[in-house]
Amino acid sequence: MSLPPEKASELKQLIHQQLSKMDVHGRIREILAETIREELAPDQQQLSTEDLIKALKRRGIIDDVMKELNFVTDNVDQELPSSPKQPVCFTDRQSTLLKKTNIDPTRRYLYLQVLGGKAFLEHLQEPEPLPGQACSTFTLCLHFRNQRFRSKPVPCACEPDFHDGFLLEVHRENLGDGTRMADSTTMLSISDPIHMVLIKTDIFAETTLVASYFLEWRSVLGSENGVTSLTVELMGVGTESKVSVGILNIKLEMYPPLNQTLSQEVVNTQLALERQKTAEKERLFLVYAKQWWREYLQIRPSHNSRLVKIFAQDENGINRPVCSYVKPLRAGRLLDTPRQAARFVNVLGYERAPVIGGGGKQEQWCTLLAFLCRNKGDCEDHANLLCSLLLGYGLEAFVCVGTKAKGVPHAWVMTCGTDGTVTFWDSLTGHRYLHKPINPDEPPAAEQPKPLYPYRTIGCVFNHQTFLGNCQPSDSVESCVFDLNDESKWKPMSEEAVKSVCAPGATTSLPPFPPLCASTIDASVTSNEIEMQLRLLVSEHRKDLGLTTVWEDQLSYLLSPALASYEFERTTSISAGNEEFQDAIRRAVPDGHTFKGFPIHFVYRNARRAFATCLRSPFCEEIICCRGDQHPCVCGECKSENHHVRPLKNEHL
């Protein structure tokens, strides 16, 4: 990796000092003399460098040196995936400190540097923030071959000050012999792009997806010395996918340096062949999809009005088969059960794609990395992620596309049990519903099951291998029979056709799925901070009403089991621990007083926004504005007049 001359000189001096400290030179002389004496043939006049290196490796000298030397990278966070194999390990430190990286000298790495941005014209008039002043920030998120990275946030500006480095391991998967370093030819066959997602976070911690870009990195294989510089133009998302939002200056460098680089002609030919192959597969699938749709309409002309979704636009405005948005996804030890997975997806924020002007809903199915980095998305994004997680747990899961009340388009998840049980999972609420179809042929007086779910019609179901269109006489969910093997009720697409464009590695245009990562937020610390902010907001609100506030910490602690119980019930649908909680509250509340609580759940960490939401409830406002008989107080965890209340926050990360 290139360094300024003064830094390179300083680095050489440090390495020299470390080698001198270990007396490496003396040990090499001893081994050299010993090797010449014991192994050099009488007719051989000199010892080759390769023979000497082998001798040093046998005696562990090289291993000792590598243990003592550590490479250092800049302030870049690597998000740790759930996989037990960590190609690059970072120690957790404050973001202001350098982070040490353990490098395997037998592996090949790609060092990607972001050396600033320019032409972010939307922020042309953005004033430079004062020290300590809150401001909107840009964060760059990367994914490459099961590795995720995130840059440090930089203030939004016309020329944002990105200066980050990312060390990406170019490891080989399912090719055997994973111990050997990948050469140029092997790396040329790795078609996975580097997915870059740019997120804007405003002063209220609200996130916005700015750009999503797939970087083709293999041009570095044909560059001199394995080093190249690129100018990447980022385009907007959704309706702005044809509009430039800014430019990033990027430098790519192979480490260790390539012994032999490929000609640029070879690299360009390989990329052109891949694009041609992908285009042909997509063309053939489009021809097949058109034929399938014609056959579907021939069954019943009214099918034309059903929500049968074969293609969907991603954030870049590219039409992709809906089956490509789903893939079995393992959560490792981050999520232990399918119901925990449903709870995890449920607490991700819900936001419809923004629309400029009127005209109804803007369609935008986000790639998984964009959805996870933004931490919110539409119902289709939630359903795709939940279906992928349930498939990872070995369930037969499908995404359902249809409508709910008033004909509003909606997507949810369905699982089919081995006993024929059909369960609906609402990815936005985490609720589960058993489906029992009504029989339209039964007499009116016959008792029919009453559906509890909010879904009205269903047009199609799909997962990563299967696509089925509903061809029953009615598309009403309550009368729908989910015997997916009955082609008179569900018209299937050819599984081979689906796999040709949706199987992993089938096409180079298919975005790879990133792993889930553990949260970098300390939940206990964040919870305490939010609690202090809520206390301050309550006190200020009561002060404006001419009331004083006293807080009782003991009651606050007694209310903690209630929060845990609410969360446990949301995750498992089982209520537990309520008896102990009620007994403790009865002991804490004096005679003649009443306990009141207002449990409410938020999917964000903005205390002011949460407090404003609470005040919109008359019940909560009554608690917060209550007057005490012994002393005027409120208890967000406190005792007051005839009330014991706590602004129950349930912030889930």
C-alpha positions as CSV (number, residue, x, y, z in Angstrom):
1,M,0.0,0.0,0.0
2,S,1.4,3.4,-1.0
3,L,2.5,5.8,1.8
4,P,4.0,9.3,1.8
5,P,7.8,9.2,1.7
6,E,8.1,10.4,5.4
7,K,5.6,7.8,6.6
8,A,7.4,5.0,4.6
9,S,10.7,6.0,6.2
10,E,9.2,6.0,9.6
11,L,7.6,2.6,9.1
12,K,10.9,1.2,7.9
13,Q,12.6,2.5,11.0
14,L,10.0,0.9,13.3
15,I,10.3,-2.4,11.6
16,H,14.1,-2.2,11.8
17,Q,14.0,-1.5,15.5
18,Q,11.6,-4.4,16.1
19,L,13.8,-6.8,14.1
20,S,16.9,-5.7,16.0
21,K,15.0,-6.1,19.3
22,M,14.3,-9.7,18.3
23,D,17.8,-10.3,17.1
24,V,16.4,-11.6,13.8
25,H,19.6,-10.9,11.9
26,G,21.7,-13.0,14.3
27,R,19.3,-15.9,14.1
28,I,19.2,-15.7,10.3
29,R,23.1,-15.9,10.3
30,E,23.0,-19.0,12.5
31,I,20.4,-20.7,10.4
32,L,22.3,-19.8,7.2
33,A,25.5,-21.3,8.5
34,E,23.7,-24.4,9.7
35,T,21.9,-24.9,6.4
36,I,25.1,-24.5,4.4
37,R,26.9,-27.0,6.6
38,E,24.1,-29.6,6.8
39,E,22.1,-29.3,3.6
40,L,24.4,-27.8,0.9
41,A,25.7,-30.5,-1.5
42,P,29.5,-30.5,-2.1
43,D,29.0,-29.8,-5.7
44,Q,26.6,-26.9,-5.1
45,Q,28.4,-23.5,-4.8
46,Q,25.6,-21.3,-3.5
47,L,22.3,-21.4,-1.6
48,S,19.2,-20.0,-3.3
49,T,16.8,-17.6,-1.7
50,E,14.0,-20.1,-1.8
51,D,16.1,-22.7,0.1
52,L,16.9,-20.1,2.8
53,I,13.2,-19.1,3.2
54,K,12.2,-22.7,3.5
55,A,14.8,-23.1,6.3
56,L,13.5,-20.0,8.1
57,K,10.0,-21.3,7.9
58,R,11.0,-24.7,9.3
59,R,12.5,-23.1,12.3
60,G,9.6,-20.8,12.9
61,I,11.5,-17.5,12.4
62,I,9.0,-16.1,9.9
63,D,6.1,-17.0,12.2
64,D,7.8,-15.2,15.1
65,V,8.3,-12.1,13.1
66,M,4.7,-12.0,11.8
67,K,3.4,-12.4,15.4
68,E,5.4,-9.3,16.5
69,L,4.5,-7.1,13.5
70,N,0.9,-5.7,13.3
71,F,-0.6,-3.7,10.4
72,V,-2.7,-0.7,11.2
73,T,-5.6,0.7,9.4
74,D,-7.5,4.0,9.8
75,N,-10.7,4.6,11.7
76,V,-13.0,2.2,9.9
77,D,-15.6,0.0,11.5
78,Q,-15.9,-3.5,10.3
79,E,-19.3,-4.9,11.0
80,L,-18.8,-8.4,12.4
81,P,-20.9,-11.0,10.5
82,S,-22.5,-13.9,12.4
83,S,-20.2,-16.4,10.6
84,P,-17.6,-17.9,13.0
85,K,-14.9,-17.2,10.3
86,Q,-13.6,-13.7,10.5
87,P,-11.2,-13.0,7.6
88,V,-10.1,-9.7,9.1
89,C,-10.3,-9.0,12.9
90,F,-10.6,-5.5,14.4
91,T,-10.3,-4.7,18.0
92,D,-13.0,-2.6,19.5
93,R,-11.6,0.8,20.3
94,Q,-12.9,4.4,20.4
95,S,-13.4,5.7,16.8
96,T,-10.7,8.3,17.4
97,L,-8.0,5.6,17.8
98,L,-6.3,3.5,15.2
99,K,-7.6,0.0,14.9
100,K,-5.2,-3.0,14.5
101,T,-5.7,-5.5,11.9
102,N,-4.4,-9.1,11.9
103,I,-3.4,-9.9,8.4
104,D,-2.9,-13.5,7.2
105,P,0.3,-13.4,4.9
106,T,-1.0,-16.4,3.0
107,R,-4.2,-14.6,1.9
108,R,-4.8,-12.0,-0.9
109,Y,-6.4,-8.7,0.1
110,L,-7.9,-5.7,-1.8
111,Y,-7.2,-2.4,-0.1
112,L,-10.0,0.1,-1.1
113,Q,-9.4,3.7,-0.1
114,V,-12.0,6.4,-0.4
115,L,-10.1,9.6,-0.9
116,G,-12.8,12.3,-0.7
117,G,-15.9,13.2,-2.6
118,K,-17.0,16.1,-4.7
119,A,-20.0,17.4,-6.7
120,F,-22.6,16.6,-4.0
121,L,-24.5,19.6,-5.3
122,E,-27.5,19.2,-3.0
123,H,-25.3,20.3,-0.2
124,L,-23.6,23.2,-2.1
125,Q,-25.0,25.8,0.4
126,E,-24.5,23.6,3.5
127,P,-22.7,25.7,6.1
128,E,-19.6,24.3,7.7
129,P,-20.6,22.9,11.1
130,L,-19.1,24.5,14.2
131,P,-17.1,22.3,16.6
132,G,-19.5,20.3,18.7
133,Q,-22.5,21.3,16.6
134,A,-24.9,18.6,15.5
135,C,-25.1,18.2,11.7
136,S,-26.2,15.8,9.1
137,T,-23.7,13.2,8.1
138,F,-22.8,10.7,5.3
139,T,-21.9,7.1,6.1
140,L,-20.5,4.7,3.5
141,C,-21.4,1.0,3.9
142,L,-19.7,-1.8,2.0
143,H,-20.3,-5.4,1.4
144,F,-17.9,-7.8,-0.4
145,R,-18.0,-11.7,-0.2
146,N,-19.5,-12.0,3.3
147,Q,-17.6,-9.0,4.7
148,R,-19.3,-5.8,5.8
149,F,-17.7,-2.5,6.5
150,R,-18.8,1.0,7.5
151,S,-16.9,4.3,7.3
152,K,-16.8,6.9,10.0
153,P,-19.6,9.5,9.5
154,V,-18.5,12.7,7.9
155,P,-20.5,16.0,7.8
156,C,-22.6,16.4,4.7
157,A,-21.0,18.9,2.3
158,C,-20.5,19.6,-1.4
159,E,-17.1,17.9,-1.0
160,P,-17.5,15.5,1.9
161,D,-14.2,14.6,3.6
162,F,-14.2,10.9,3.1
163,H,-10.8,9.5,4.0
164,D,-11.2,5.8,4.9
165,G,-9.5,2.5,4.0
166,F,-11.2,-0.9,3.8
167,L,-9.2,-4.1,3.8
168,L,-11.2,-6.7,1.8
169,E,-10.1,-10.3,1.7
170,V,-10.4,-11.8,-1.7
171,H,-10.9,-15.3,-0.4
172,R,-12.1,-18.2,-2.5
173,E,-15.3,-20.0,-1.7
174,N,-16.1,-23.6,-2.6
175,L,-13.0,-23.9,-4.8
176,G,-11.1,-26.2,-2.5
177,D,-7.5,-25.6,-1.4
178,G,-8.4,-22.4,0.6
179,T,-4.9,-22.2,2.0
180,R,-3.3,-21.1,-1.2
181,M,-3.1,-17.4,-2.1
182,A,-5.5,-16.5,-4.9
183,D,-3.6,-15.6,-8.1
184,S,-4.7,-13.2,-10.9
185,T,-6.5,-15.8,-12.9
186,T,-8.5,-17.1,-9.9
187,M,-9.5,-13.6,-8.9
188,L,-10.6,-12.8,-12.4
189,S,-13.2,-15.5,-12.1
190,I,-14.6,-13.9,-8.9
191,S,-17.5,-11.9,-10.3
192,D,-18.9,-10.6,-6.9
193,P,-18.9,-6.8,-7.0
194,I,-18.3,-4.5,-4.1
195,H,-21.7,-3.1,-3.1
196,M,-21.5,0.4,-1.8
197,V,-24.4,2.1,0.0
198,L,-24.4,5.8,1.0
199,I,-26.6,6.7,3.9
200,K,-27.4,10.2,5.1
201,T,-28.3,10.7,8.8
202,D,-29.9,14.0,9.9
203,I,-29.7,15.7,13.3
204,F,-32.7,13.7,14.5
205,A,-31.1,10.4,13.6
206,E,-33.4,9.8,10.7
207,T,-31.7,7.9,7.9
208,T,-32.1,8.4,4.1
209,L,-30.8,6.2,1.3
210,V,-28.7,8.4,-0.9
211,A,-27.1,6.0,-3.4
212,S,-26.5,2.3,-4.1
213,Y,-23.6,1.4,-6.3
214,F,-22.0,-1.9,-7.5
215,L,-18.2,-1.4,-8.0
216,E,-16.5,-3.6,-10.5
217,W,-13.0,-4.0,-8.9
218,R,-11.3,-6.4,-11.2
219,S,-9.9,-3.6,-13.4
220,V,-7.1,-3.6,-10.8
221,L,-5.9,-7.0,-12.0
222,G,-4.8,-5.4,-15.3
223,S,-3.2,-2.3,-13.8
224,E,0.5,-1.8,-13.4
225,N,1.7,-2.9,-10.0
226,G,-1.8,-3.9,-9.0
227,V,-2.8,-0.3,-8.2
228,T,-5.5,1.8,-9.9
229,S,-7.5,4.9,-9.2
230,L,-11.2,5.3,-10.1
231,T,-13.8,8.1,-10.2
232,V,-17.1,6.7,-9.2
233,E,-20.3,8.6,-10.0
234,L,-23.1,7.9,-7.6
235,M,-26.6,8.0,-8.9
236,G,-29.7,8.7,-6.9
237,V,-32.4,6.1,-5.9
238,G,-36.0,5.5,-6.9
239,T,-37.4,8.3,-9.1
240,E,-33.9,10.0,-9.0
241,S,-32.0,6.9,-10.2
242,K,-30.9,8.8,-13.4
243,V,-29.7,11.8,-11.5
244,S,-26.1,12.1,-10.2
245,V,-25.8,12.8,-6.5
246,G,-22.0,13.0,-6.2
247,I,-18.6,11.6,-7.1
248,L,-16.2,9.5,-5.0
249,N,-12.5,9.2,-5.6
250,I,-11.4,5.6,-5.0
251,K,-8.1,3.9,-5.0
252,L,-7.7,0.1,-5.3
253,E,-4.5,-1.8,-4.4
254,M,-3.8,-5.5,-4.2
255,Y,-1.9,-6.8,-1.2
256,P,0.5,-8.5,-1.4
257,P,1.4,-7.0,-4.8
258,L,0.7,-9.2,-7.7
259,N,3.6,-11.2,-9.1
260,Q,2.0,-11.1,-12.5
261,T,-0.7,-8.8,-13.7
262,L,-3.1,-9.6,-16.5
263,S,-3.4,-7.5,-19.6
264,Q,-6.3,-5.1,-19.6
265,E,-7.6,-6.7,-22.8
266,V,-8.0,-10.1,-21.0
267,V,-9.8,-8.4,-18.1
268,N,-12.1,-6.5,-20.4
269,T,-12.8,-9.6,-22.5
270,Q,-13.8,-11.5,-19.3
271,L,-16.1,-8.8,-18.2
272,A,-17.7,-8.5,-21.6
273,L,-18.3,-12.3,-21.7
274,E,-20.0,-12.2,-18.3
275,R,-22.3,-9.3,-19.3
276,Q,-23.2,-11.1,-22.5
277,K,-24.0,-14.3,-20.7
278,T,-26.1,-12.5,-18.1
279,A,-28.0,-10.5,-20.8
280,E,-28.8,-13.8,-22.6
281,K,-30.1,-15.5,-19.5
282,E,-32.3,-12.4,-18.6
283,R,-33.6,-12.3,-22.2
284,L,-34.6,-15.9,-22.1
285,F,-36.3,-15.5,-18.8
286,L,-38.2,-12.5,-20.0
287,V,-39.4,-14.5,-23.0
288,Y,-40.5,-17.3,-20.7
289,A,-42.3,-14.9,-18.3
290,K,-44.3,-13.3,-21.1
291,Q,-45.4,-16.8,-22.3
292,W,-46.3,-17.8,-18.7
293,W,-48.4,-14.6,-18.3
294,R,-50.3,-15.2,-21.5
295,E,-51.2,-18.7,-20.4
296,Y,-52.2,-17.3,-17.0
297,L,-54.6,-14.8,-18.6
298,Q,-56.1,-17.6,-20.8
299,I,-57.3,-19.4,-17.7
300,R,-59.5,-16.5,-16.7
301,P,-59.5,-13.0,-18.1
302,S,-60.2,-11.5,-14.7
303,H,-56.6,-12.6,-13.7
304,N,-55.4,-9.4,-15.3
305,S,-56.5,-7.4,-12.2
306,R,-54.7,-9.7,-9.7
307,L,-51.5,-8.7,-8.0
308,V,-49.2,-11.2,-9.8
309,K,-45.8,-9.7,-9.3
310,I,-43.1,-11.3,-11.5
311,F,-40.6,-8.3,-11.6
312,A,-39.9,-5.5,-9.2
313,Q,-37.7,-2.4,-9.4
314,D,-34.8,-2.1,-7.0
315,E,-33.5,1.2,-5.6
316,N,-31.6,1.8,-8.8
317,G,-34.7,1.5,-10.9
318,I,-33.6,-1.9,-12.3
319,N,-36.3,-4.5,-13.0
320,R,-35.4,-7.9,-11.3
321,P,-37.3,-11.1,-10.8
322,V,-39.0,-11.0,-7.4
323,C,-37.5,-14.4,-6.6
324,S,-34.0,-12.8,-6.6
325,Y,-34.9,-10.7,-3.5
326,V,-35.2,-13.9,-1.4
327,K,-32.5,-16.3,-0.3
328,P,-32.1,-18.7,2.7
329,L,-30.3,-16.5,5.2
330,R,-28.6,-17.8,8.4
331,A,-28.5,-15.4,11.4
332,G,-25.9,-17.5,13.3
333,R,-26.2,-16.9,17.0
334,L,-27.7,-13.4,16.6
335,L,-31.3,-14.8,16.3
336,D,-32.0,-18.1,18.0
337,T,-35.6,-18.9,16.8
338,P,-37.9,-18.1,13.9
339,R,-40.1,-16.0,16.2
340,Q,-37.0,-14.0,17.3
341,A,-36.4,-13.4,13.6
342,A,-39.9,-12.1,13.2
343,R,-39.5,-9.8,16.1
344,F,-36.2,-8.5,14.7
345,V,-37.7,-7.7,11.3
346,N,-40.8,-6.2,13.0
347,V,-38.7,-3.5,14.8
348,L,-37.0,-2.3,11.7
349,G,-38.7,0.9,10.7
350,Y,-41.5,1.0,8.1
351,E,-41.3,3.7,5.4
352,R,-42.9,3.8,2.0
353,A,-40.7,4.9,-0.9
354,P,-40.9,8.7,-1.2
355,V,-42.9,10.1,-4.1
356,I,-42.5,13.5,-5.7
357,G,-46.0,14.8,-6.4
358,G,-49.1,12.7,-6.5
359,G,-49.9,9.5,-8.4
360,G,-50.0,6.9,-5.6
361,K,-47.4,4.6,-4.3
362,Q,-43.8,4.6,-5.7
363,E,-42.5,1.0,-6.2
364,Q,-39.1,0.3,-4.7
365,W,-37.9,-3.0,-3.5
366,C,-34.5,-2.5,-1.9
367,T,-31.6,-4.8,-2.0
368,L,-30.9,-6.3,1.4
369,L,-27.8,-4.2,2.2
370,A,-29.6,-1.0,1.4
371,F,-32.5,-2.1,3.7
372,L,-30.3,-3.1,6.6
373,C,-28.0,0.0,6.4
374,R,-31.0,2.4,6.2
375,N,-32.6,0.4,9.0
376,K,-36.1,0.9,7.5
377,G,-38.0,0.1,4.4
378,D,-41.4,-0.8,2.8
379,C,-43.5,-3.8,3.6
380,E,-41.9,-5.8,0.7
381,D,-38.5,-5.2,2.1
382,H,-39.6,-6.6,5.5
383,A,-41.3,-9.5,3.9
384,N,-38.3,-10.5,1.8
385,L,-36.0,-10.4,4.8
386,L,-38.3,-12.4,7.1
387,C,-38.9,-15.0,4.4
388,S,-35.1,-15.3,3.9
389,L,-34.6,-15.8,7.6
390,L,-37.4,-18.4,7.9
391,L,-36.0,-20.3,4.9
392,G,-32.6,-20.3,6.8
393,Y,-34.4,-22.0,9.7
394,G,-35.5,-24.8,7.4
395,L,-39.2,-23.7,7.1
396,E,-41.1,-23.8,3.8
397,A,-41.6,-20.1,3.6
398,F,-43.1,-17.8,0.8
399,V,-43.6,-14.1,0.3
400,C,-47.3,-13.4,-0.4
401,V,-48.3,-10.4,-2.6
402,G,-51.9,-9.2,-2.3
403,T,-54.0,-6.5,-0.7
404,K,-55.3,-5.7,2.8
405,A,-58.3,-3.4,3.7
406,K,-59.5,-0.9,1.1
407,G,-57.4,-2.6,-1.6
408,V,-54.1,-1.3,-0.4
409,P,-51.2,-3.5,-1.9
410,H,-49.4,-5.4,0.8
411,A,-46.8,-8.2,1.2
412,W,-46.5,-10.7,4.0
413,V,-45.0,-14.1,4.7
414,M,-46.5,-17.6,4.7
415,T,-45.2,-20.9,6.1
416,C,-46.6,-24.3,5.2
417,G,-46.1,-27.0,7.8
418,T,-45.6,-30.7,7.0
419,D,-49.1,-31.3,8.5
420,G,-50.7,-28.9,6.1
421,T,-50.9,-26.0,8.6
422,V,-50.7,-22.6,6.9
423,T,-49.4,-19.7,9.0
424,F,-49.3,-16.1,8.0
425,W,-46.5,-13.9,9.4
426,D,-47.0,-10.1,9.3
427,S,-43.5,-8.7,8.9
428,L,-44.5,-5.2,10.0
429,T,-46.2,-6.2,13.3
430,G,-44.6,-9.6,14.1
431,H,-48.1,-11.1,14.5
432,R,-48.8,-14.7,13.4
433,Y,-52.2,-16.0,12.1
434,L,-53.4,-19.5,11.4
435,H,-55.2,-19.7,8.1
436,K,-58.4,-21.8,8.0
437,P,-60.2,-21.4,4.7
438,I,-64.0,-20.9,4.6
439,N,-66.0,-23.2,2.3
440,P,-68.1,-21.0,-0.1
441,D,-70.3,-24.0,-0.9
442,E,-71.5,-24.4,2.7
443,P,-75.1,-23.3,3.4
444,P,-75.4,-19.8,4.9
445,A,-76.4,-21.1,8.3
446,A,-73.2,-23.2,8.6
447,E,-70.6,-21.9,11.0
448,Q,-67.5,-20.7,9.2
449,P,-64.0,-19.8,10.7
450,K,-63.6,-16.0,11.2
451,P,-60.3,-14.7,9.9
452,L,-58.3,-12.6,12.3
453,Y,-55.7,-11.5,9.7
454,P,-56.0,-8.2,7.9
455,Y,-55.4,-9.6,4.4
456,R,-58.1,-9.5,1.7
457,T,-56.8,-10.8,-1.6
458,I,-53.7,-12.7,-2.7
459,G,-52.3,-12.8,-6.3
460,C,-49.1,-14.8,-6.0
461,V,-46.6,-16.4,-3.7
462,F,-42.8,-16.9,-4.2
463,N,-39.5,-17.8,-2.7
464,H,-36.0,-18.2,-4.0
465,Q,-36.9,-21.3,-6.1
466,T,-40.6,-21.1,-6.7
467,F,-43.2,-18.7,-8.2
468,L,-46.9,-19.5,-8.1
469,G,-49.8,-17.5,-9.5
470,N,-53.2,-17.8,-7.8
471,C,-55.6,-19.2,-10.4
472,Q,-58.5,-20.1,-8.1
473,P,-62.0,-18.6,-9.0
474,S,-61.7,-16.1,-6.2
475,D,-58.5,-14.4,-5.0
476,S,-60.0,-13.7,-1.6
477,V,-57.6,-14.9,1.1
478,E,-60.3,-16.2,3.4
479,S,-61.5,-18.7,0.8
480,C,-58.1,-19.5,-0.7
481,V,-56.8,-23.1,-0.5
482,F,-53.0,-23.2,-0.1
483,D,-52.4,-26.6,-1.7
484,L,-49.4,-25.3,-3.7
485,N,-49.0,-28.6,-5.5
486,D,-52.4,-28.4,-7.1
487,E,-51.8,-26.8,-10.5
488,S,-55.6,-26.2,-10.9
489,K,-55.3,-23.7,-8.0
490,W,-51.8,-22.4,-8.3
491,K,-50.0,-22.0,-11.7
492,P,-46.3,-22.6,-11.2
493,M,-43.3,-21.2,-13.1
494,S,-40.6,-23.6,-14.2
495,E,-38.2,-24.0,-11.3
496,E,-35.4,-24.3,-13.8
497,A,-36.3,-21.0,-15.4
498,V,-36.4,-19.3,-11.9
499,K,-33.0,-20.8,-11.0
500,S,-31.4,-19.6,-14.3
501,V,-31.6,-16.0,-13.1
502,C,-32.1,-16.2,-9.4
503,A,-29.8,-18.9,-8.1
504,P,-26.6,-17.6,-6.4
505,G,-24.0,-16.9,-9.1
506,A,-26.5,-17.5,-11.9
507,T,-25.9,-13.9,-13.2
508,T,-23.4,-11.2,-12.5
509,S,-26.2,-8.7,-12.1
510,L,-27.6,-10.5,-9.0
511,P,-26.7,-8.6,-5.8
512,P,-25.0,-10.9,-3.3
513,F,-26.7,-11.2,0.1
514,P,-24.8,-9.7,3.0
515,P,-24.6,-11.4,6.4
516,L,-26.4,-10.0,9.5
517,C,-24.1,-8.3,12.0
518,A,-24.2,-7.8,15.7
519,S,-25.3,-4.4,16.9
520,T,-22.5,-1.9,17.7
521,I,-24.8,-0.1,20.2
522,D,-24.5,-0.8,23.9
523,A,-28.2,-1.4,24.7
524,S,-27.8,-0.7,28.5
525,V,-25.9,2.6,28.0
526,T,-28.3,3.7,25.3
527,S,-31.4,2.7,27.4
528,N,-30.1,4.8,30.4
529,E,-29.4,7.8,28.1
530,I,-32.9,7.7,26.7
531,E,-34.4,7.4,30.2
532,M,-32.5,10.5,31.3
533,Q,-33.7,12.4,28.3
534,L,-37.3,11.3,28.9
535,R,-37.0,12.4,32.5
536,L,-35.8,15.8,31.5
537,L,-38.6,16.2,28.9
538,V,-41.3,15.2,31.4
539,S,-39.8,17.6,34.0
540,E,-39.7,20.5,31.5
541,H,-43.3,19.8,30.4
542,R,-44.6,19.8,33.9
543,K,-42.6,22.9,34.8
544,D,-44.4,24.7,31.9
545,L,-47.7,23.7,33.6
546,G,-46.5,25.1,36.9
547,L,-45.9,21.6,38.4
548,T,-42.8,20.3,40.1
549,T,-41.4,16.7,39.6
550,V,-39.9,14.2,42.0
551,W,-38.5,10.9,40.8
552,E,-38.5,7.7,42.8
553,D,-35.8,5.3,41.6
554,Q,-37.0,2.3,43.5
555,L,-40.3,2.2,41.7
556,S,-38.3,2.7,38.5
557,Y,-36.4,-0.5,39.2
558,L,-39.6,-2.4,40.0
559,L,-41.0,-1.6,36.6
560,S,-38.1,-3.1,34.7
561,P,-39.5,-6.7,34.8
562,A,-42.6,-5.3,33.1
563,L,-40.6,-4.1,30.1
564,A,-38.8,-7.5,29.9
565,S,-42.2,-9.3,30.1
566,Y,-43.7,-7.1,27.3
567,E,-40.7,-7.9,25.1
568,F,-40.9,-11.7,25.9
569,E,-44.6,-11.7,25.0
570,R,-44.0,-9.9,21.8
571,T,-41.3,-12.4,20.8
572,T,-42.9,-15.7,21.9
573,S,-46.7,-14.8,22.3
574,I,-46.3,-16.2,25.9
575,S,-46.9,-14.0,28.9
576,A,-44.6,-14.7,31.9
577,G,-43.6,-13.0,35.2
578,N,-46.8,-11.0,35.6
579,E,-47.5,-12.4,39.1
580,E,-44.2,-11.3,40.6
581,F,-44.5,-7.9,39.0
582,Q,-48.0,-7.3,40.4
583,D,-47.0,-8.5,43.8
584,A,-44.0,-6.1,43.9
585,I,-46.2,-3.1,42.8
586,R,-48.8,-3.9,45.4
587,R,-46.2,-3.7,48.1
588,A,-44.7,-0.5,46.7
589,V,-48.0,1.4,46.3
590,P,-49.3,2.9,49.5
591,D,-52.9,2.3,50.6
592,G,-55.4,4.6,48.9
593,H,-53.2,5.1,45.9
594,T,-53.6,3.8,42.4
595,F,-50.9,2.6,40.0
596,K,-51.1,3.6,36.4
597,G,-48.7,2.7,33.6
598,F,-48.5,3.5,29.9
599,P,-46.5,0.9,28.0
600,I,-45.7,2.0,24.4
601,H,-43.2,0.6,21.9
602,F,-40.9,2.7,19.6
603,V,-38.6,1.6,16.8
604,Y,-36.3,4.6,17.1
605,R,-34.1,6.2,19.7
606,N,-35.3,9.8,19.5
607,A,-36.5,10.7,23.0
608,R,-38.2,13.9,22.0
609,R,-40.1,12.2,19.2
610,A,-41.2,9.4,21.5
611,F,-42.4,11.9,24.2
612,A,-44.4,13.8,21.6
613,T,-46.0,10.6,20.5
614,C,-46.9,9.7,24.1
615,L,-48.6,13.1,24.7
616,R,-50.9,12.4,21.8
617,S,-52.5,9.7,24.0
618,P,-55.1,11.2,26.5
619,F,-54.3,8.4,29.0
620,C,-50.5,9.2,29.0
621,E,-51.1,12.9,29.1
622,E,-53.3,12.4,32.2
623,I,-50.5,10.5,33.9
624,I,-47.8,13.0,33.0
625,C,-49.9,16.0,34.1
626,C,-51.2,14.6,37.3
627,R,-51.0,16.4,40.7
628,G,-49.8,14.9,43.9
629,D,-51.5,15.0,47.3
630,Q,-48.4,14.9,49.5
631,H,-46.1,16.6,47.0
632,P,-46.7,17.6,43.4
633,C,-44.8,15.1,41.4
634,V,-45.0,12.8,38.5
635,C,-43.3,9.5,38.3
636,G,-42.0,8.5,35.0
637,E,-40.7,6.2,37.5
638,C,-42.2,7.9,40.3
639,K,-44.8,8.2,42.8
640,S,-47.3,10.9,42.4
641,E,-50.6,11.8,43.9
642,N,-52.7,8.8,43.3
643,H,-50.6,7.5,40.4
644,H,-47.4,5.5,40.1
645,V,-46.3,5.7,36.5
646,R,-43.3,5.3,34.3
647,P,-43.0,6.3,30.6
648,L,-42.3,2.8,29.6
649,K,-39.8,2.8,26.7
650,N,-39.1,-0.3,24.8
651,E,-36.3,0.6,22.4
652,H,-35.1,-2.5,20.5
653,L,-31.9,-2.6,18.6
